[in-house]
């Protein structure tokens, strides 16, 4: 089990993860009209929240892990004092234009239906939900037994869990899109085509109907 600080240092020192984070933040910031508020769902140690706040968006942060929250409170101390990062104990405590969930937050869920229902009460009509999830088609994982053992299940049902991976689930995008309806529709999926096999993370952009 990571402490918040271990996670924070590890992920910031990984150039590959940083490149993914940069791409994700750029998309989120392009989607947010100037001065609008947002929620970072599963905010971890506040790395994205700090960046969104620096770009002029009051950023609500929801994070269930005490270890992550503890480090977030240190890392975003100035922003919390200024009220540009606001911690919430439930996503329902805010109403925002956009919600982000970066780095596999949705992979901790076995099913997303109730999450999307909840987020439909948090996001303004026309707003968005942007998530990065582990890409189940990433060929770099084909060297692992658990990946090969689950390929047929993935093709059939679009979902499987690996018990040894501390409750992490893998989903085909279509399964997440189905859970999102009728509140959200999948507007964009990145990557597509050849990139589907070469990217560890996929980005799913949902629009609030
Ligand atoms: C890999 S970390 C990513 C943290 C952060 N989003 C980032 O970009 O660094 C996954 C996060 O999902 C959070 N998480 C796990 N289950 C969750 C749930 N049911 N609701 C919200 N967040 C959850 C974990 O506590 C953890 O902080």
PDB file of C-alpha atoms and ligand atoms in Angstrom:
ATOM      1  CA  UNK A   1       0.000   0.000   0.000  1.00  0.00           C
ATOM      2  CA  UNK A   2       1.409   3.373  -1.039  1.00  0.00           C
ATOM      3  CA  UNK A   3       1.393   6.358   1.206  1.00  0.00           C
ATOM      4  CA  UNK A   4       0.225   9.545  -0.471  1.00  0.00           C
ATOM      5  CA  UNK A   5       3.782  10.824  -0.587  1.00  0.00           C
ATOM      6  CA  UNK A   6       5.154   7.630  -2.167  1.00  0.00           C
ATOM      7  CA  UNK A   7       2.483   7.742  -4.877  1.00  0.00           C
ATOM      8  CA  UNK A   8       3.084  11.439  -5.471  1.00  0.00           C
ATOM      9  CA  UNK A   9       6.854  11.108  -5.883  1.00  0.00           C
ATOM     10  CA  UNK A  10       6.617   7.966  -7.950  1.00  0.00           C
ATOM     11  CA  UNK A  11       4.141   9.355 -10.460  1.00  0.00           C
ATOM     12  CA  UNK A  12       5.818  12.740 -10.790  1.00  0.00           C
ATOM     13  CA  UNK A  13       9.157  11.014 -11.464  1.00  0.00           C
ATOM     14  CA  UNK A  14       7.761   8.868 -14.259  1.00  0.00           C
ATOM     15  CA  UNK A  15       8.246  10.636 -17.620  1.00  0.00           C
ATOM     16  CA  UNK A  16       5.758   8.293 -19.281  1.00  0.00           C
ATOM     17  CA  UNK A  17       3.027   9.062 -16.738  1.00  0.00           C
ATOM     18  CA  UNK A  18       3.845  12.754 -16.880  1.00  0.00           C
ATOM     19  CA  UNK A  19       3.348  12.755 -20.665  1.00  0.00           C
ATOM     20  CA  UNK A  20      -0.075  11.117 -20.197  1.00  0.00           C
ATOM     21  CA  UNK A  21      -0.951  13.638 -17.477  1.00  0.00           C
ATOM     22  CA  UNK A  22       0.073  16.585 -19.681  1.00  0.00           C
ATOM     23  CA  UNK A  23      -2.166  15.364 -22.503  1.00  0.00           C
ATOM     24  CA  UNK A  24      -5.078  14.787 -20.134  1.00  0.00           C
ATOM     25  CA  UNK A  25      -4.788  18.210 -18.471  1.00  0.00           C
ATOM     26  CA  UNK A  26      -4.559  19.942 -21.858  1.00  0.00           C
ATOM     27  CA  UNK A  27      -7.834  18.342 -23.011  1.00  0.00           C
ATOM     28  CA  UNK A  28      -9.575  19.183 -19.720  1.00  0.00           C
ATOM     29  CA  UNK A  29      -8.444  22.807 -19.819  1.00  0.00           C
ATOM     30  CA  UNK A  30      -9.540  23.196 -23.451  1.00  0.00           C
ATOM     31  CA  UNK A  31     -12.993  21.938 -22.496  1.00  0.00           C
ATOM     32  CA  UNK A  32     -13.444  24.294 -19.537  1.00  0.00           C
ATOM     33  CA  UNK A  33     -14.758  27.780 -20.343  1.00  0.00           C
ATOM     34  CA  UNK A  34     -12.747  30.506 -18.588  1.00  0.00           C
ATOM     35  CA  UNK A  35     -13.497  30.898 -14.911  1.00  0.00           C
ATOM     36  CA  UNK A  36     -15.781  27.850 -14.595  1.00  0.00           C
ATOM     37  CA  UNK A  37     -15.573  25.478 -11.647  1.00  0.00           C
ATOM     38  CA  UNK A  38     -14.684  21.812 -11.859  1.00  0.00           C
ATOM     39  CA  UNK A  39     -14.415  18.689  -9.748  1.00  0.00           C
ATOM     40  CA  UNK A  40     -11.431  16.350  -9.712  1.00  0.00           C
ATOM     41  CA  UNK A  41     -12.967  13.003  -8.750  1.00  0.00           C
ATOM     42  CA  UNK A  42     -10.433  10.631  -7.109  1.00  0.00           C
ATOM     43  CA  UNK A  43      -8.028  13.550  -6.974  1.00  0.00           C
ATOM     44  CA  UNK A  44      -5.185  11.605  -5.361  1.00  0.00           C
ATOM     45  CA  UNK A  45      -2.540  13.990  -4.046  1.00  0.00           C
ATOM     46  CA  UNK A  46      -3.899  17.004  -5.927  1.00  0.00           C
ATOM     47  CA  UNK A  47      -1.444  17.157  -8.835  1.00  0.00           C
ATOM     48  CA  UNK A  48      -4.130  17.985 -11.408  1.00  0.00           C
ATOM     49  CA  UNK A  49      -6.152  20.123  -9.001  1.00  0.00           C
ATOM     50  CA  UNK A  50      -3.181  22.418  -8.456  1.00  0.00           C
ATOM     51  CA  UNK A  51      -2.787  22.854 -12.227  1.00  0.00           C
ATOM     52  CA  UNK A  52      -6.494  23.534 -12.816  1.00  0.00           C
ATOM     53  CA  UNK A  53      -6.566  26.045  -9.961  1.00  0.00           C
ATOM     54  CA  UNK A  54      -3.502  27.778 -11.445  1.00  0.00           C
ATOM     55  CA  UNK A  55      -5.465  28.114 -14.701  1.00  0.00           C
ATOM     56  CA  UNK A  56      -8.251  30.024 -12.950  1.00  0.00           C
ATOM     57  CA  UNK A  57     -10.708  27.219 -12.181  1.00  0.00           C
ATOM     58  CA  UNK A  58     -11.945  26.713  -8.651  1.00  0.00           C
ATOM     59  CA  UNK A  59     -11.344  22.976  -8.290  1.00  0.00           C
ATOM     60  CA  UNK A  60     -13.352  20.817  -5.935  1.00  0.00           C
ATOM     61  CA  UNK A  61     -11.517  17.661  -4.942  1.00  0.00           C
ATOM     62  CA  UNK A  62     -13.095  14.390  -3.861  1.00  0.00           C
ATOM     63  CA  UNK A  63     -10.681  11.690  -2.665  1.00  0.00           C
ATOM     64  CA  UNK A  64     -11.737   8.681  -0.526  1.00  0.00           C
ATOM     65  CA  UNK A  65      -8.254   7.578   0.565  1.00  0.00           C
ATOM     66  CA  UNK A  66      -7.093   9.185   3.785  1.00  0.00           C
ATOM     67  CA  UNK A  67      -3.433   8.744   2.802  1.00  0.00           C
ATOM     68  CA  UNK A  68      -3.966  10.574  -0.499  1.00  0.00           C
ATOM     69  CA  UNK A  69      -6.057  13.292   1.148  1.00  0.00           C
ATOM     70  CA  UNK A  70      -3.388  13.873   3.756  1.00  0.00           C
ATOM     71  CA  UNK A  71      -0.741  14.551   1.152  1.00  0.00           C
ATOM     72  CA  UNK A  72      -3.138  16.617  -0.959  1.00  0.00           C
ATOM     73  CA  UNK A  73      -3.706  18.872   2.045  1.00  0.00           C
ATOM     74  CA  UNK A  74       0.038  19.565   2.184  1.00  0.00           C
ATOM     75  CA  UNK A  75       0.670  19.807  -1.544  1.00  0.00           C
ATOM     76  CA  UNK A  76      -2.277  22.155  -2.186  1.00  0.00           C
ATOM     77  CA  UNK A  77      -2.060  24.024   1.145  1.00  0.00           C
ATOM     78  CA  UNK A  78      -1.820  27.490  -0.450  1.00  0.00           C
ATOM     79  CA  UNK A  79      -4.668  26.819  -2.891  1.00  0.00           C
ATOM     80  CA  UNK A  80      -6.864  25.459  -0.087  1.00  0.00           C
ATOM     81  CA  UNK A  81      -6.134  28.569   1.991  1.00  0.00           C
ATOM     82  CA  UNK A  82      -7.072  30.791  -0.968  1.00  0.00           C
ATOM     83  CA  UNK A  83     -10.225  28.761  -1.692  1.00  0.00           C
ATOM     84  CA  UNK A  84      -9.125  27.809  -5.215  1.00  0.00           C
ATOM     85  CA  UNK A  85      -8.938  24.117  -4.238  1.00  0.00           C
ATOM     86  CA  UNK A  86     -11.909  22.998  -2.144  1.00  0.00           C
ATOM     87  CA  UNK A  87     -12.062  19.554  -0.532  1.00  0.00           C
ATOM     88  CA  UNK A  88     -15.470  17.858  -0.477  1.00  0.00           C
ATOM     89  CA  UNK A  89     -16.590  14.695   1.302  1.00  0.00           C
ATOM     90  CA  UNK A  90     -19.099  13.884  -1.435  1.00  0.00           C
ATOM     91  CA  UNK A  91     -19.178  14.803  -5.136  1.00  0.00           C
ATOM     92  CA  UNK A  92     -22.761  15.940  -4.530  1.00  0.00           C
ATOM     93  CA  UNK A  93     -21.432  18.871  -2.506  1.00  0.00           C
ATOM     94  CA  UNK A  94     -20.691  20.807  -5.699  1.00  0.00           C
ATOM     95  CA  UNK A  95     -22.267  21.726  -9.048  1.00  0.00           C
ATOM     96  CA  UNK A  96     -19.724  22.213 -11.835  1.00  0.00           C
ATOM     97  CA  UNK A  97     -19.100  22.489 -15.561  1.00  0.00           C
ATOM     98  CA  UNK A  98     -16.671  19.593 -15.758  1.00  0.00           C
ATOM     99  CA  UNK A  99     -15.488  16.574 -13.809  1.00  0.00           C
ATOM    100  CA  UNK A 100     -12.207  14.763 -14.352  1.00  0.00           C
ATOM    101  CA  UNK A 101     -11.058  11.353 -13.117  1.00  0.00           C
ATOM    102  CA  UNK A 102      -7.424  10.863 -14.063  1.00  0.00           C
ATOM    103  CA  UNK A 103      -5.266   7.747 -13.850  1.00  0.00           C
ATOM    104  CA  UNK A 104      -7.557   4.760 -13.551  1.00  0.00           C
ATOM    105  CA  UNK A 105     -10.010   6.031 -10.911  1.00  0.00           C
ATOM    106  CA  UNK A 106     -12.873   4.344 -12.814  1.00  0.00           C
ATOM    107  CA  UNK A 107     -10.969   1.054 -12.834  1.00  0.00           C
ATOM    108  CA  UNK A 108     -11.679   0.780  -9.095  1.00  0.00           C
ATOM    109  CA  UNK A 109     -15.404   0.379  -9.858  1.00  0.00           C
ATOM    110  CA  UNK A 110     -17.029  -2.920 -10.850  1.00  0.00           C
ATOM    111  CA  UNK A 111     -19.919  -1.049 -12.428  1.00  0.00           C
ATOM    112  CA  UNK A 112     -20.345   2.640 -13.237  1.00  0.00           C
ATOM    113  CA  UNK A 113     -24.122   3.053 -13.452  1.00  0.00           C
ATOM    114  CA  UNK A 114     -24.641   4.628 -10.034  1.00  0.00           C
ATOM    115  CA  UNK A 115     -21.548   6.786 -10.433  1.00  0.00           C
ATOM    116  CA  UNK A 116     -22.891   8.288 -13.674  1.00  0.00           C
ATOM    117  CA  UNK A 117     -26.275   8.821 -12.047  1.00  0.00           C
ATOM    118  CA  UNK A 118     -24.544  10.675  -9.217  1.00  0.00           C
ATOM    119  CA  UNK A 119     -22.404  12.719 -11.597  1.00  0.00           C
ATOM    120  CA  UNK A 120     -25.526  13.690 -13.549  1.00  0.00           C
ATOM    121  CA  UNK A 121     -26.517  15.669 -10.444  1.00  0.00           C
ATOM    122  CA  UNK A 122     -23.094  17.315 -10.207  1.00  0.00           C
ATOM    123  CA  UNK A 123     -22.454  18.379 -13.821  1.00  0.00           C
ATOM    124  CA  UNK A 124     -24.436  21.150 -15.541  1.00  0.00           C
ATOM    125  CA  UNK A 125     -26.325  20.174 -18.709  1.00  0.00           C
ATOM    126  CA  UNK A 126     -23.868  20.499 -21.581  1.00  0.00           C
ATOM    127  CA  UNK A 127     -20.917  19.978 -19.254  1.00  0.00           C
ATOM    128  CA  UNK A 128     -18.476  17.084 -19.447  1.00  0.00           C
ATOM    129  CA  UNK A 129     -16.873  14.177 -17.661  1.00  0.00           C
ATOM    130  CA  UNK A 130     -13.347  13.270 -18.763  1.00  0.00           C
ATOM    131  CA  UNK A 131     -11.782  10.029 -17.508  1.00  0.00           C
ATOM    132  CA  UNK A 132      -8.547   8.233 -18.181  1.00  0.00           C
ATOM    133  CA  UNK A 133      -8.800   4.483 -17.784  1.00  0.00           C
ATOM    134  CA  UNK A 134      -6.501   1.518 -18.222  1.00  0.00           C
ATOM    135  CA  UNK A 135      -6.766   0.444 -21.836  1.00  0.00           C
ATOM    136  CA  UNK A 136      -7.808  -3.234 -21.924  1.00  0.00           C
ATOM    137  CA  UNK A 137      -6.439  -3.640 -25.468  1.00  0.00           C
ATOM    138  CA  UNK A 138      -2.916  -2.431 -24.620  1.00  0.00           C
ATOM    139  CA  UNK A 139      -0.560  -4.989 -26.167  1.00  0.00           C
ATOM    140  CA  UNK A 140       2.207  -4.180 -23.701  1.00  0.00           C
ATOM    141  CA  UNK A 141       0.152  -6.146 -21.155  1.00  0.00           C
ATOM    142  CA  UNK A 142      -0.004  -9.237 -23.405  1.00  0.00           C
ATOM    143  CA  UNK A 143       3.156 -10.558 -21.712  1.00  0.00           C
ATOM    144  CA  UNK A 144       1.164 -11.072 -18.499  1.00  0.00           C
ATOM    145  CA  UNK A 145      -0.705 -14.298 -17.826  1.00  0.00           C
ATOM    146  CA  UNK A 146      -3.756 -12.431 -16.460  1.00  0.00           C
ATOM    147  CA  UNK A 147      -4.116 -10.491 -19.716  1.00  0.00           C
ATOM    148  CA  UNK A 148      -4.022 -13.588 -21.921  1.00  0.00           C
ATOM    149  CA  UNK A 149      -6.329 -15.454 -19.514  1.00  0.00           C
ATOM    150  CA  UNK A 150      -8.971 -12.736 -19.846  1.00  0.00           C
ATOM    151  CA  UNK A 151      -8.848 -11.825 -23.541  1.00  0.00           C
ATOM    152  CA  UNK A 152     -11.831 -13.995 -24.454  1.00  0.00           C
ATOM    153  CA  UNK A 153     -13.842 -12.628 -21.533  1.00  0.00           C
ATOM    154  CA  UNK A 154     -13.008  -9.097 -22.643  1.00  0.00           C
ATOM    155  CA  UNK A 155     -14.176  -9.824 -26.186  1.00  0.00           C
ATOM    156  CA  UNK A 156     -17.392 -11.470 -24.959  1.00  0.00           C
ATOM    157  CA  UNK A 157     -18.494  -9.233 -22.082  1.00  0.00           C
ATOM    158  CA  UNK A 158     -16.219  -6.185 -22.343  1.00  0.00           C
ATOM    159  CA  UNK A 159     -15.267  -6.453 -18.672  1.00  0.00           C
ATOM    160  CA  UNK A 160     -13.082  -8.480 -16.340  1.00  0.00           C
ATOM    161  CA  UNK A 161     -11.374  -8.142 -12.964  1.00  0.00           C
ATOM    162  CA  UNK A 162      -7.958  -9.365 -11.889  1.00  0.00           C
ATOM    163  CA  UNK A 163      -8.220 -10.394  -8.200  1.00  0.00           C
ATOM    164  CA  UNK A 164      -4.465 -10.071  -7.608  1.00  0.00           C
ATOM    165  CA  UNK A 165      -4.564  -6.458  -8.771  1.00  0.00           C
ATOM    166  CA  UNK A 166      -6.338  -5.162  -5.638  1.00  0.00           C
ATOM    167  CA  UNK A 167      -9.804  -4.916  -7.126  1.00  0.00           C
ATOM    168  CA  UNK A 168      -8.862  -3.323 -10.433  1.00  0.00           C
ATOM    169  CA  UNK A 169     -11.327  -3.911 -13.292  1.00  0.00           C
ATOM    170  CA  UNK A 170     -10.764  -3.553 -17.022  1.00  0.00           C
ATOM    171  CA  UNK A 171     -13.473  -2.323 -19.353  1.00  0.00           C
ATOM    172  CA  UNK A 172     -14.074  -1.996 -23.047  1.00  0.00           C
ATOM    173  CA  UNK A 173     -15.205   1.599 -23.725  1.00  0.00           C
ATOM    174  CA  UNK A 174     -18.607   0.405 -24.968  1.00  0.00           C
ATOM    175  CA  UNK A 175     -19.389  -1.035 -21.516  1.00  0.00           C
ATOM    176  CA  UNK A 176     -18.636   2.286 -19.798  1.00  0.00           C
ATOM    177  CA  UNK A 177     -20.662   4.141 -22.445  1.00  0.00           C
ATOM    178  CA  UNK A 178     -23.623   1.849 -21.778  1.00  0.00           C
ATOM    179  CA  UNK A 179     -23.445   2.594 -18.027  1.00  0.00           C
ATOM    180  CA  UNK A 180     -23.318   6.323 -18.755  1.00  0.00           C
ATOM    181  CA  UNK A 181     -26.631   6.378 -20.655  1.00  0.00           C
ATOM    182  CA  UNK A 182     -29.052   8.100 -20.489  1.00  0.00           C
ATOM    183  CA  UNK A 183     -27.310  10.848 -18.514  1.00  0.00           C
ATOM    184  CA  UNK A 184     -24.153  11.059 -20.631  1.00  0.00           C
ATOM    185  CA  UNK A 185     -23.077  10.154 -24.143  1.00  0.00           C
ATOM    186  CA  UNK A 186     -19.567   9.173 -25.159  1.00  0.00           C
ATOM    187  CA  UNK A 187     -18.346  12.047 -27.341  1.00  0.00           C
ATOM    188  CA  UNK A 188     -14.700  11.182 -27.840  1.00  0.00           C
ATOM    189  CA  UNK A 189     -12.401   8.205 -27.324  1.00  0.00           C
ATOM    190  CA  UNK A 190      -8.631   8.609 -27.468  1.00  0.00           C
ATOM    191  CA  UNK A 191      -6.733   6.785 -28.893  1.00  0.00           C
ATOM    192  CA  UNK A 192      -8.374   5.132 -31.842  1.00  0.00           C
ATOM    193  CA  UNK A 193      -6.949   2.872 -34.556  1.00  0.00           C
ATOM    194  CA  UNK A 194      -3.366   1.674 -34.150  1.00  0.00           C
ATOM    195  CA  UNK A 195      -2.907   3.681 -30.940  1.00  0.00           C
ATOM    196  CA  UNK A 196      -5.421   1.375 -29.275  1.00  0.00           C
ATOM    197  CA  UNK A 197      -2.718  -1.284 -29.063  1.00  0.00           C
ATOM    198  CA  UNK A 198       0.120   0.987 -27.976  1.00  0.00           C
ATOM    199  CA  UNK A 199      -1.316   3.241 -25.242  1.00  0.00           C
ATOM    200  CA  UNK A 200      -1.621   2.053 -21.643  1.00  0.00           C
ATOM    201  CA  UNK A 201      -4.321   4.642 -20.948  1.00  0.00           C
ATOM    202  CA  UNK A 202      -7.406   5.604 -22.908  1.00  0.00           C
ATOM    203  CA  UNK A 203      -9.295   8.877 -22.447  1.00  0.00           C
ATOM    204  CA  UNK A 204     -13.101   8.870 -22.529  1.00  0.00           C
ATOM    205  CA  UNK A 205     -14.952  12.157 -22.873  1.00  0.00           C
ATOM    206  CA  UNK A 206     -18.632  12.089 -21.893  1.00  0.00           C
ATOM    207  CA  UNK A 207     -21.081  14.929 -22.509  1.00  0.00           C
ATOM    208  CA  UNK A 208     -23.918  15.570 -20.053  1.00  0.00           C
ATOM    209  CA  UNK A 209     -27.133  15.168 -22.022  1.00  0.00           C
TER     210      UNK A 209
HETATM  211  C1  LIG B   1      -3.971   5.972  -9.459  1.00  0.00           C
HETATM  212  S1  LIG B   1      -4.771   7.072  -8.341  1.00  0.00           S
HETATM  213  C2  LIG B   1      -4.975   8.528  -9.324  1.00  0.00           C
HETATM  214  C3  LIG B   1      -4.999   9.760  -8.463  1.00  0.00           C
HETATM  215  C4  LIG B   1      -5.129  11.087  -9.218  1.00  0.00           C
HETATM  216  N1  LIG B   1      -6.357  11.164  -9.983  1.00  0.00           N
HETATM  217  C5  LIG B   1      -3.953  11.363 -10.115  1.00  0.00           C
HETATM  218  O1  LIG B   1      -4.177  11.775 -11.256  1.00  0.00           O
HETATM  219  O2  LIG B   1      -2.822  11.228  -9.661  1.00  0.00           O
HETATM  220  C6  LIG B   1      -6.410   6.415  -8.278  1.00  0.00           C
HETATM  221  C7  LIG B   1      -7.253   7.154  -7.249  1.00  0.00           C
HETATM  222  O3  LIG B   1      -8.601   6.670  -7.291  1.00  0.00           O
HETATM  223  C8  LIG B   1      -9.102   6.790  -5.983  1.00  0.00           C
HETATM  224  N2  LIG B   1     -10.311   5.980  -5.830  1.00  0.00           N
HETATM  225  C9  LIG B   1     -10.401   4.660  -5.586  1.00  0.00           C
HETATM  226  N3  LIG B   1     -11.694   4.292  -5.467  1.00  0.00           N
HETATM  227  C10 LIG B   1     -12.437   5.407  -5.622  1.00  0.00           C
HETATM  228  C11 LIG B   1     -13.831   5.686  -5.579  1.00  0.00           C
HETATM  229  N4  LIG B   1     -14.729   4.717  -5.349  1.00  0.00           N
HETATM  230  N5  LIG B   1     -14.228   6.956  -5.768  1.00  0.00           N
HETATM  231  C12 LIG B   1     -13.331   7.937  -6.019  1.00  0.00           C
HETATM  232  N6  LIG B   1     -11.993   7.733  -6.068  1.00  0.00           N
HETATM  233  C13 LIG B   1     -11.556   6.487  -5.866  1.00  0.00           C
HETATM  234  C14 LIG B   1      -7.938   6.307  -5.127  1.00  0.00           C
HETATM  235  O4  LIG B   1      -8.092   6.666  -3.766  1.00  0.00           O
HETATM  236  C15 LIG B   1      -6.771   6.992  -5.811  1.00  0.00           C
HETATM  237  O5  LIG B   1      -6.511   8.251  -5.277  1.00  0.00           O
END
